[in-house]
Amino acid sequence: MDDLVCVSVEIGSPVRVVVRNERGDDRTIVWFPRWRTNDGYSIKSPGEKARELLVPAKGEAAIVAQPPSAEAKQFECLIGDKP
C-alpha cells in the first residue's frame, strides 16, 4: 500500500484524514476507526464497522470519523484495499 499516501490529518470533532491514490486507476479502500482515551483504554462506538471509500486515480479523498464520546482523545485508522 505504498501507493496510498496520507496527505493531511485534522484533529477535532470530526477527525479528517486525507489520502492520495498514486495509482493510475480508481481504488476502493476499506477503513476501520479505533478510538482510545488518553490513558489507552479502548472506546467502542455504536455501529462500529469497516467503511468503504472510493479514492480516484491520482486523486484524493477524505476519511471522516466522529468521536463516539468526549473521552475519545486518540484516533487510529486501519486502512486496506477492498478485496
PDB file of N, CA and C in Angstrom:
ATOM      1  N   MET A   1       0.823  -1.188   0.000  1.00  0.00           N
ATOM      2  CA  MET A   1       0.000   0.000   0.000  1.00  0.00           C
ATOM      3  C   MET A   1       0.868   1.253   0.000  1.00  0.00           C
ATOM      4  N   ASP A   2       2.077   1.152  -0.509  1.00  0.00           N
ATOM      5  CA  ASP A   2       2.942   2.329  -0.540  1.00  0.00           C
ATOM      6  C   ASP A   2       2.522   3.323  -1.619  1.00  0.00           C
ATOM      7  N   ASP A   3       1.475   3.005  -2.368  1.00  0.00           N
ATOM      8  CA  ASP A   3       0.963   3.947  -3.364  1.00  0.00           C
ATOM      9  C   ASP A   3      -0.287   4.675  -2.866  1.00  0.00           C
ATOM     10  N   LEU A   4      -0.553   4.581  -1.554  1.00  0.00           N
ATOM     11  CA  LEU A   4      -1.615   5.347  -0.902  1.00  0.00           C
ATOM     12  C   LEU A   4      -0.929   6.219   0.147  1.00  0.00           C
ATOM     13  N   VAL A   5      -1.011   7.526  -0.017  1.00  0.00           N
ATOM     14  CA  VAL A   5      -0.251   8.466   0.805  1.00  0.00           C
ATOM     15  C   VAL A   5      -1.187   9.274   1.699  1.00  0.00           C
ATOM     16  N   CYS A   6      -0.812   9.409   2.963  1.00  0.00           N
ATOM     17  CA  CYS A   6      -1.556  10.280   3.869  1.00  0.00           C
ATOM     18  C   CYS A   6      -1.112  11.714   3.595  1.00  0.00           C
ATOM     19  N   VAL A   7      -2.047  12.559   3.196  1.00  0.00           N
ATOM     20  CA  VAL A   7      -1.741  13.941   2.824  1.00  0.00           C
ATOM     21  C   VAL A   7      -1.857  14.877   4.019  1.00  0.00           C
ATOM     22  N   SER A   8      -2.935  14.722   4.790  1.00  0.00           N
ATOM     23  CA  SER A   8      -3.126  15.595   5.948  1.00  0.00           C
ATOM     24  C   SER A   8      -4.016  14.923   6.979  1.00  0.00           C
ATOM     25  N   VAL A   9      -3.869  15.382   8.222  1.00  0.00           N
ATOM     26  CA  VAL A   9      -4.700  14.907   9.322  1.00  0.00           C
ATOM     27  C   VAL A   9      -5.179  16.131  10.090  1.00  0.00           C
ATOM     28  N   GLU A  10      -6.486  16.245  10.242  1.00  0.00           N
ATOM     29  CA  GLU A  10      -7.075  17.323  11.036  1.00  0.00           C
ATOM     30  C   GLU A  10      -7.714  16.688  12.265  1.00  0.00           C
ATOM     31  N   ILE A  11      -7.197  17.055  13.432  1.00  0.00           N
ATOM     32  CA  ILE A  11      -7.707  16.510  14.680  1.00  0.00           C
ATOM     33  C   ILE A  11      -8.825  17.405  15.187  1.00  0.00           C
ATOM     34  N   GLY A  12      -9.876  16.804  15.639  1.00  0.00           N
ATOM     35  CA  GLY A  12     -11.008  17.559  16.166  1.00  0.00           C
ATOM     36  C   GLY A  12     -12.238  16.684  16.168  1.00  0.00           C
ATOM     37  N   SER A  13     -13.356  17.309  16.077  1.00  0.00           N
ATOM     38  CA  SER A  13     -14.610  16.576  16.041  1.00  0.00           C
ATOM     39  C   SER A  13     -15.407  17.076  14.844  1.00  0.00           C
ATOM     40  N   PRO A  14     -15.325  16.406  13.721  1.00  0.00           N
ATOM     41  CA  PRO A  14     -14.749  15.091  13.475  1.00  0.00           C
ATOM     42  C   PRO A  14     -13.254  15.149  13.137  1.00  0.00           C
ATOM     43  N   VAL A  15     -12.645  13.948  13.135  1.00  0.00           N
ATOM     44  CA  VAL A  15     -11.275  13.776  12.644  1.00  0.00           C
ATOM     45  C   VAL A  15     -11.367  13.653  11.130  1.00  0.00           C
ATOM     46  N   ARG A  16     -10.414  14.256  10.428  1.00  0.00           N
ATOM     47  CA  ARG A  16     -10.421  14.201   8.954  1.00  0.00           C
ATOM     48  C   ARG A  16      -9.021  13.811   8.478  1.00  0.00           C
ATOM     49  N   VAL A  17      -8.931  12.701   7.749  1.00  0.00           N
ATOM     50  CA  VAL A  17      -7.665  12.207   7.212  1.00  0.00           C
ATOM     51  C   VAL A  17      -7.790  12.195   5.692  1.00  0.00           C
ATOM     52  N   VAL A  18      -6.931  12.948   5.019  1.00  0.00           N
ATOM     53  CA  VAL A  18      -6.957  12.993   3.555  1.00  0.00           C
ATOM     54  C   VAL A  18      -5.874  12.057   3.025  1.00  0.00           C
ATOM     55  N   VAL A  19      -6.277  11.164   2.106  1.00  0.00           N
ATOM     56  CA  VAL A  19      -5.347  10.225   1.484  1.00  0.00           C
ATOM     57  C   VAL A  19      -5.306  10.463  -0.023  1.00  0.00           C
ATOM     58  N   ARG A  20      -4.138  10.198  -0.614  1.00  0.00           N
ATOM     59  CA  ARG A  20      -3.959  10.360  -2.061  1.00  0.00           C
ATOM     60  C   ARG A  20      -3.631   9.006  -2.677  1.00  0.00           C
ATOM     61  N   ASN A  21      -4.289   8.713  -3.792  1.00  0.00           N
ATOM     62  CA  ASN A  21      -4.068   7.491  -4.557  1.00  0.00           C
ATOM     63  C   ASN A  21      -3.037   7.787  -5.640  1.00  0.00           C
ATOM     64  N   GLU A  22      -1.878   7.162  -5.560  1.00  0.00           N
ATOM     65  CA  GLU A  22      -0.828   7.368  -6.558  1.00  0.00           C
ATOM     66  C   GLU A  22      -0.989   6.453  -7.773  1.00  0.00           C
ATOM     67  N   ARG A  23      -1.931   5.536  -7.712  1.00  0.00           N
ATOM     68  CA  ARG A  23      -2.160   4.629  -8.837  1.00  0.00           C
ATOM     69  C   ARG A  23      -2.836   5.352  -9.991  1.00  0.00           C
ATOM     70  N   GLY A  24      -2.776   4.752 -11.161  1.00  0.00           N
ATOM     71  CA  GLY A  24      -3.418   5.315 -12.338  1.00  0.00           C
ATOM     72  C   GLY A  24      -4.857   4.877 -12.516  1.00  0.00           C
ATOM     73  N   ASP A  25      -5.402   4.152 -11.530  1.00  0.00           N
ATOM     74  CA  ASP A  25      -6.800   3.727 -11.614  1.00  0.00           C
ATOM     75  C   ASP A  25      -7.488   3.969 -10.269  1.00  0.00           C
ATOM     76  N   ASP A  26      -8.824   4.112 -10.337  1.00  0.00           N
ATOM     77  CA  ASP A  26      -9.597   4.298  -9.111  1.00  0.00           C
ATOM     78  C   ASP A  26      -9.412   3.082  -8.209  1.00  0.00           C
ATOM     79  N   ARG A  27      -9.525   3.310  -6.901  1.00  0.00           N
ATOM     80  CA  ARG A  27      -9.448   2.185  -5.975  1.00  0.00           C
ATOM     81  C   ARG A  27     -10.408   2.424  -4.827  1.00  0.00           C
ATOM     82  N   THR A  28     -10.942   1.342  -4.322  1.00  0.00           N
ATOM     83  CA  THR A  28     -11.794   1.413  -3.144  1.00  0.00           C
ATOM     84  C   THR A  28     -10.991   0.882  -1.970  1.00  0.00           C
ATOM     85  N   ILE A  29     -10.906   1.701  -0.924  1.00  0.00           N
ATOM     86  CA  ILE A  29     -10.223   1.260   0.282  1.00  0.00           C
ATOM     87  C   ILE A  29     -11.267   0.957   1.353  1.00  0.00           C
ATOM     88  N   VAL A  30     -10.873   0.143   2.302  1.00  0.00           N
ATOM     89  CA  VAL A  30     -11.697  -0.173   3.458  1.00  0.00           C
ATOM     90  C   VAL A  30     -10.961   0.393   4.664  1.00  0.00           C
ATOM     91  N   TRP A  31     -11.687   1.109   5.520  1.00  0.00           N
ATOM     92  CA  TRP A  31     -11.043   1.670   6.712  1.00  0.00           C
ATOM     93  C   TRP A  31     -11.889   1.397   7.941  1.00  0.00           C
ATOM     94  N   PHE A  32     -11.207   1.294   9.069  1.00  0.00           N
ATOM     95  CA  PHE A  32     -11.863   0.962  10.328  1.00  0.00           C
ATOM     96  C   PHE A  32     -11.314   1.879  11.414  1.00  0.00           C
ATOM     97  N   PRO A  33     -12.187   2.635  12.083  1.00  0.00           N
ATOM     98  CA  PRO A  33     -11.713   3.543  13.130  1.00  0.00           C
ATOM     99  C   PRO A  33     -11.552   2.831  14.471  1.00  0.00           C
ATOM    100  N   ARG A  34     -10.544   3.261  15.223  1.00  0.00           N
ATOM    101  CA  ARG A  34     -10.370   2.816  16.609  1.00  0.00           C
ATOM    102  C   ARG A  34     -10.155   4.058  17.458  1.00  0.00           C
ATOM    103  N   TRP A  35     -10.809   4.094  18.582  1.00  0.00           N
ATOM    104  CA  TRP A  35     -10.724   5.244  19.486  1.00  0.00           C
ATOM    105  C   TRP A  35     -10.202   4.790  20.839  1.00  0.00           C
ATOM    106  N   ARG A  36      -9.422   5.670  21.483  1.00  0.00           N
ATOM    107  CA  ARG A  36      -8.888   5.387  22.819  1.00  0.00           C
ATOM    108  C   ARG A  36      -8.941   6.642  23.678  1.00  0.00           C
ATOM    109  N   THR A  37      -8.956   6.404  24.980  1.00  0.00           N
ATOM    110  CA  THR A  37      -8.827   7.515  25.919  1.00  0.00           C
ATOM    111  C   THR A  37      -7.347   7.881  25.996  1.00  0.00           C
ATOM    112  N   ASN A  38      -7.018   8.982  26.641  1.00  0.00           N
ATOM    113  CA  ASN A  38      -5.616   9.381  26.782  1.00  0.00           C
ATOM    114  C   ASN A  38      -4.790   8.361  27.561  1.00  0.00           C
ATOM    115  N   ASP A  39      -5.429   7.588  28.434  1.00  0.00           N
ATOM    116  CA  ASP A  39      -4.683   6.572  29.177  1.00  0.00           C
ATOM    117  C   ASP A  39      -4.709   5.205  28.488  1.00  0.00           C
ATOM    118  N   GLY A  40      -5.156   5.158  27.238  1.00  0.00           N
ATOM    119  CA  GLY A  40      -5.030   3.961  26.414  1.00  0.00           C
ATOM    120  C   GLY A  40      -6.200   3.001  26.400  1.00  0.00           C
ATOM    121  N   TYR A  41      -7.266   3.303  27.130  1.00  0.00           N
ATOM    122  CA  TYR A  41      -8.424   2.407  27.129  1.00  0.00           C
ATOM    123  C   TYR A  41      -9.205   2.541  25.825  1.00  0.00           C
ATOM    124  N   SER A  42      -9.568   1.395  25.272  1.00  0.00           N
ATOM    125  CA  SER A  42     -10.323   1.373  24.019  1.00  0.00           C
ATOM    126  C   SER A  42     -11.768   1.794  24.266  1.00  0.00           C
ATOM    127  N   ILE A  43     -12.316   2.567  23.330  1.00  0.00           N
ATOM    128  CA  ILE A  43     -13.709   3.003  23.409  1.00  0.00           C
ATOM    129  C   ILE A  43     -14.448   2.431  22.205  1.00  0.00           C
ATOM    130  N   LYS A  44     -15.488   1.693  22.468  1.00  0.00           N
ATOM    131  CA  LYS A  44     -16.321   1.148  21.394  1.00  0.00           C
ATOM    132  C   LYS A  44     -17.394   2.160  21.031  1.00  0.00           C
ATOM    133  N   SER A  45     -17.661   2.266  19.749  1.00  0.00           N
ATOM    134  CA  SER A  45     -18.733   3.156  19.319  1.00  0.00           C
ATOM    135  C   SER A  45     -19.881   2.315  18.770  1.00  0.00           C
ATOM    136  N   PRO A  46     -21.117   2.775  18.958  1.00  0.00           N
ATOM    137  CA  PRO A  46     -22.257   2.028  18.432  1.00  0.00           C
ATOM    138  C   PRO A  46     -22.164   1.914  16.908  1.00  0.00           C
ATOM    139  N   GLY A  47     -22.443   0.747  16.397  1.00  0.00           N
ATOM    140  CA  GLY A  47     -22.414   0.553  14.954  1.00  0.00           C
ATOM    141  C   GLY A  47     -21.012   0.555  14.374  1.00  0.00           C
ATOM    142  N   GLU A  48     -20.013   0.284  15.218  1.00  0.00           N
ATOM    143  CA  GLU A  48     -18.623   0.290  14.767  1.00  0.00           C
ATOM    144  C   GLU A  48     -18.428  -0.800  13.717  1.00  0.00           C
ATOM    145  N   LYS A  49     -17.983  -0.386  12.535  1.00  0.00           N
ATOM    146  CA  LYS A  49     -17.803  -1.332  11.441  1.00  0.00           C
ATOM    147  C   LYS A  49     -16.821  -0.747  10.429  1.00  0.00           C
ATOM    148  N   ALA A  50     -16.350  -1.609   9.549  1.00  0.00           N
ATOM    149  CA  ALA A  50     -15.474  -1.149   8.476  1.00  0.00           C
ATOM    150  C   ALA A  50     -16.291  -0.333   7.478  1.00  0.00           C
ATOM    151  N   ARG A  51     -15.647   0.657   6.905  1.00  0.00           N
ATOM    152  CA  ARG A  51     -16.313   1.524   5.925  1.00  0.00           C
ATOM    153  C   ARG A  51     -15.511   1.517   4.629  1.00  0.00           C
ATOM    154  N   GLU A  52     -16.181   1.824   3.536  1.00  0.00           N
ATOM    155  CA  GLU A  52     -15.518   1.877   2.234  1.00  0.00           C
ATOM    156  C   GLU A  52     -15.402   3.318   1.769  1.00  0.00           C
ATOM    157  N   LEU A  53     -14.348   3.586   0.997  1.00  0.00           N
ATOM    158  CA  LEU A  53     -14.133   4.919   0.446  1.00  0.00           C
ATOM    159  C   LEU A  53     -13.499   4.779  -0.934  1.00  0.00           C
ATOM    160  N   LEU A  54     -14.093   5.423  -1.929  1.00  0.00           N
ATOM    161  CA  LEU A  54     -13.533   5.436  -3.278  1.00  0.00           C
ATOM    162  C   LEU A  54     -12.516   6.568  -3.373  1.00  0.00           C
ATOM    163  N   VAL A  55     -11.292   6.218  -3.773  1.00  0.00           N
ATOM    164  CA  VAL A  55     -10.241   7.215  -3.960  1.00  0.00           C
ATOM    165  C   VAL A  55      -9.927   7.233  -5.457  1.00  0.00           C
ATOM    166  N   PRO A  56     -10.176   8.357  -6.138  1.00  0.00           N
ATOM    167  CA  PRO A  56      -9.984   8.393  -7.589  1.00  0.00           C
ATOM    168  C   PRO A  56      -8.515   8.261  -7.999  1.00  0.00           C
ATOM    169  N   ALA A  57      -8.301   7.833  -9.235  1.00  0.00           N
ATOM    170  CA  ALA A  57      -6.947   7.708  -9.776  1.00  0.00           C
ATOM    171  C   ALA A  57      -6.219   9.042  -9.677  1.00  0.00           C
ATOM    172  N   LYS A  58      -5.014   9.012  -9.120  1.00  0.00           N
ATOM    173  CA  LYS A  58      -4.169  10.207  -8.959  1.00  0.00           C
ATOM    174  C   LYS A  58      -4.886  11.325  -8.207  1.00  0.00           C
ATOM    175  N   GLY A  59      -5.897  10.952  -7.411  1.00  0.00           N
ATOM    176  CA  GLY A  59      -6.691  11.953  -6.693  1.00  0.00           C
ATOM    177  C   GLY A  59      -6.683  11.729  -5.194  1.00  0.00           C
ATOM    178  N   GLU A  60      -7.494  12.520  -4.505  1.00  0.00           N
ATOM    179  CA  GLU A  60      -7.559  12.479  -3.056  1.00  0.00           C
ATOM    180  C   GLU A  60      -8.996  12.258  -2.583  1.00  0.00           C
ATOM    181  N   ALA A  61      -9.112  11.725  -1.370  1.00  0.00           N
ATOM    182  CA  ALA A  61     -10.412  11.548  -0.720  1.00  0.00           C
ATOM    183  C   ALA A  61     -10.195  11.677   0.783  1.00  0.00           C
ATOM    184  N   ALA A  62     -11.259  12.015   1.503  1.00  0.00           N
ATOM    185  CA  ALA A  62     -11.151  12.233   2.944  1.00  0.00           C
ATOM    186  C   ALA A  62     -11.879  11.152   3.734  1.00  0.00           C
ATOM    187  N   ILE A  63     -11.188  10.626   4.718  1.00  0.00           N
ATOM    188  CA  ILE A  63     -11.775   9.750   5.722  1.00  0.00           C
ATOM    189  C   ILE A  63     -12.245  10.674   6.838  1.00  0.00           C
ATOM    190  N   VAL A  64     -13.515  10.615   7.170  1.00  0.00           N
ATOM    191  CA  VAL A  64     -14.070  11.480   8.220  1.00  0.00           C
ATOM    192  C   VAL A  64     -14.669  10.586   9.297  1.00  0.00           C
ATOM    193  N   ALA A  65     -14.233  10.791  10.538  1.00  0.00           N
ATOM    194  CA  ALA A  65     -14.699   9.956  11.642  1.00  0.00           C
ATOM    195  C   ALA A  65     -15.090  10.823  12.828  1.00  0.00           C
ATOM    196  N   GLN A  66     -16.254  10.546  13.357  1.00  0.00           N
ATOM    197  CA  GLN A  66     -16.773  11.295  14.505  1.00  0.00           C
ATOM    198  C   GLN A  66     -16.434  10.538  15.792  1.00  0.00           C
ATOM    199  N   PRO A  67     -15.790  11.187  16.769  1.00  0.00           N
ATOM    200  CA  PRO A  67     -15.513  10.506  18.040  1.00  0.00           C
ATOM    201  C   PRO A  67     -16.813  10.038  18.699  1.00  0.00           C
ATOM    202  N   PRO A  68     -16.813   8.823  19.288  1.00  0.00           N
ATOM    203  CA  PRO A  68     -18.033   8.300  19.898  1.00  0.00           C
ATOM    204  C   PRO A  68     -18.393   8.964  21.229  1.00  0.00           C
ATOM    205  N   SER A  69     -17.406   9.615  21.869  1.00  0.00           N
ATOM    206  CA  SER A  69     -17.663  10.278  23.152  1.00  0.00           C
ATOM    207  C   SER A  69     -16.597  11.339  23.394  1.00  0.00           C
ATOM    208  N   ALA A  70     -16.813  12.153  24.409  1.00  0.00           N
ATOM    209  CA  ALA A  70     -15.851  13.204  24.749  1.00  0.00           C
ATOM    210  C   ALA A  70     -14.544  12.620  25.281  1.00  0.00           C
ATOM    211  N   GLU A  71     -14.575  11.399  25.797  1.00  0.00           N
ATOM    212  CA  GLU A  71     -13.369  10.762  26.327  1.00  0.00           C
ATOM    213  C   GLU A  71     -12.449  10.248  25.223  1.00  0.00           C
ATOM    214  N   ALA A  72     -12.945  10.136  24.011  1.00  0.00           N
ATOM    215  CA  ALA A  72     -12.155   9.618  22.887  1.00  0.00           C
ATOM    216  C   ALA A  72     -11.178  10.694  22.427  1.00  0.00           C
ATOM    217  N   LYS A  73      -9.918  10.543  22.810  1.00  0.00           N
ATOM    218  CA  LYS A  73      -8.895  11.548  22.500  1.00  0.00           C
ATOM    219  C   LYS A  73      -7.875  11.065  21.476  1.00  0.00           C
ATOM    220  N   GLN A  74      -7.726   9.748  21.325  1.00  0.00           N
ATOM    221  CA  GLN A  74      -6.755   9.188  20.387  1.00  0.00           C
ATOM    222  C   GLN A  74      -7.499   8.448  19.279  1.00  0.00           C
ATOM    223  N   PHE A  75      -7.021   8.625  18.053  1.00  0.00           N
ATOM    224  CA  PHE A  75      -7.666   8.019  16.890  1.00  0.00           C
ATOM    225  C   PHE A  75      -6.659   7.163  16.145  1.00  0.00           C
ATOM    226  N   GLU A  76      -7.048   5.934  15.838  1.00  0.00           N
ATOM    227  CA  GLU A  76      -6.272   5.047  14.979  1.00  0.00           C
ATOM    228  C   GLU A  76      -7.154   4.690  13.801  1.00  0.00           C
ATOM    229  N   CYS A  77      -6.556   4.531  12.648  1.00  0.00           N
ATOM    230  CA  CYS A  77      -7.331   4.178  11.466  1.00  0.00           C
ATOM    231  C   CYS A  77      -6.621   3.045  10.732  1.00  0.00           C
ATOM    232  N   LEU A  78      -7.265   1.902  10.652  1.00  0.00           N
ATOM    233  CA  LEU A  78      -6.734   0.771   9.902  1.00  0.00           C
ATOM    234  C   LEU A  78      -7.252   0.886   8.477  1.00  0.00           C
ATOM    235  N   ILE A  79      -6.343   0.829   7.512  1.00  0.00           N
ATOM    236  CA  ILE A  79      -6.705   1.034   6.109  1.00  0.00           C
ATOM    237  C   ILE A  79      -6.181  -0.123   5.266  1.00  0.00           C
ATOM    238  N   GLY A  80      -7.000  -0.580   4.324  1.00  0.00           N
ATOM    239  CA  GLY A  80      -6.573  -1.618   3.403  1.00  0.00           C
ATOM    240  C   GLY A  80      -7.346  -1.532   2.098  1.00  0.00           C
ATOM    241  N   ASP A  81      -6.841  -2.210   1.078  1.00  0.00           N
ATOM    242  CA  ASP A  81      -7.559  -2.272  -0.190  1.00  0.00           C
ATOM    243  C   ASP A  81      -8.745  -3.212  -0.050  1.00  0.00           C
ATOM    244  N   LYS A  82      -9.842  -2.868  -0.706  1.00  0.00           N
ATOM    245  CA  LYS A  82     -11.012  -3.747  -0.700  1.00  0.00           C
ATOM    246  C   LYS A  82     -10.665  -4.995  -1.497  1.00  0.00           C
ATOM    247  N   PRO A  83     -10.922  -6.171  -0.911  1.00  0.00           N
ATOM    248  CA  PRO A  83     -10.592  -7.415  -1.634  1.00  0.00           C
ATOM    249  C   PRO A  83     -11.459  -7.618  -2.854  1.00  0.00           C
TER     250      PRO A  83
END
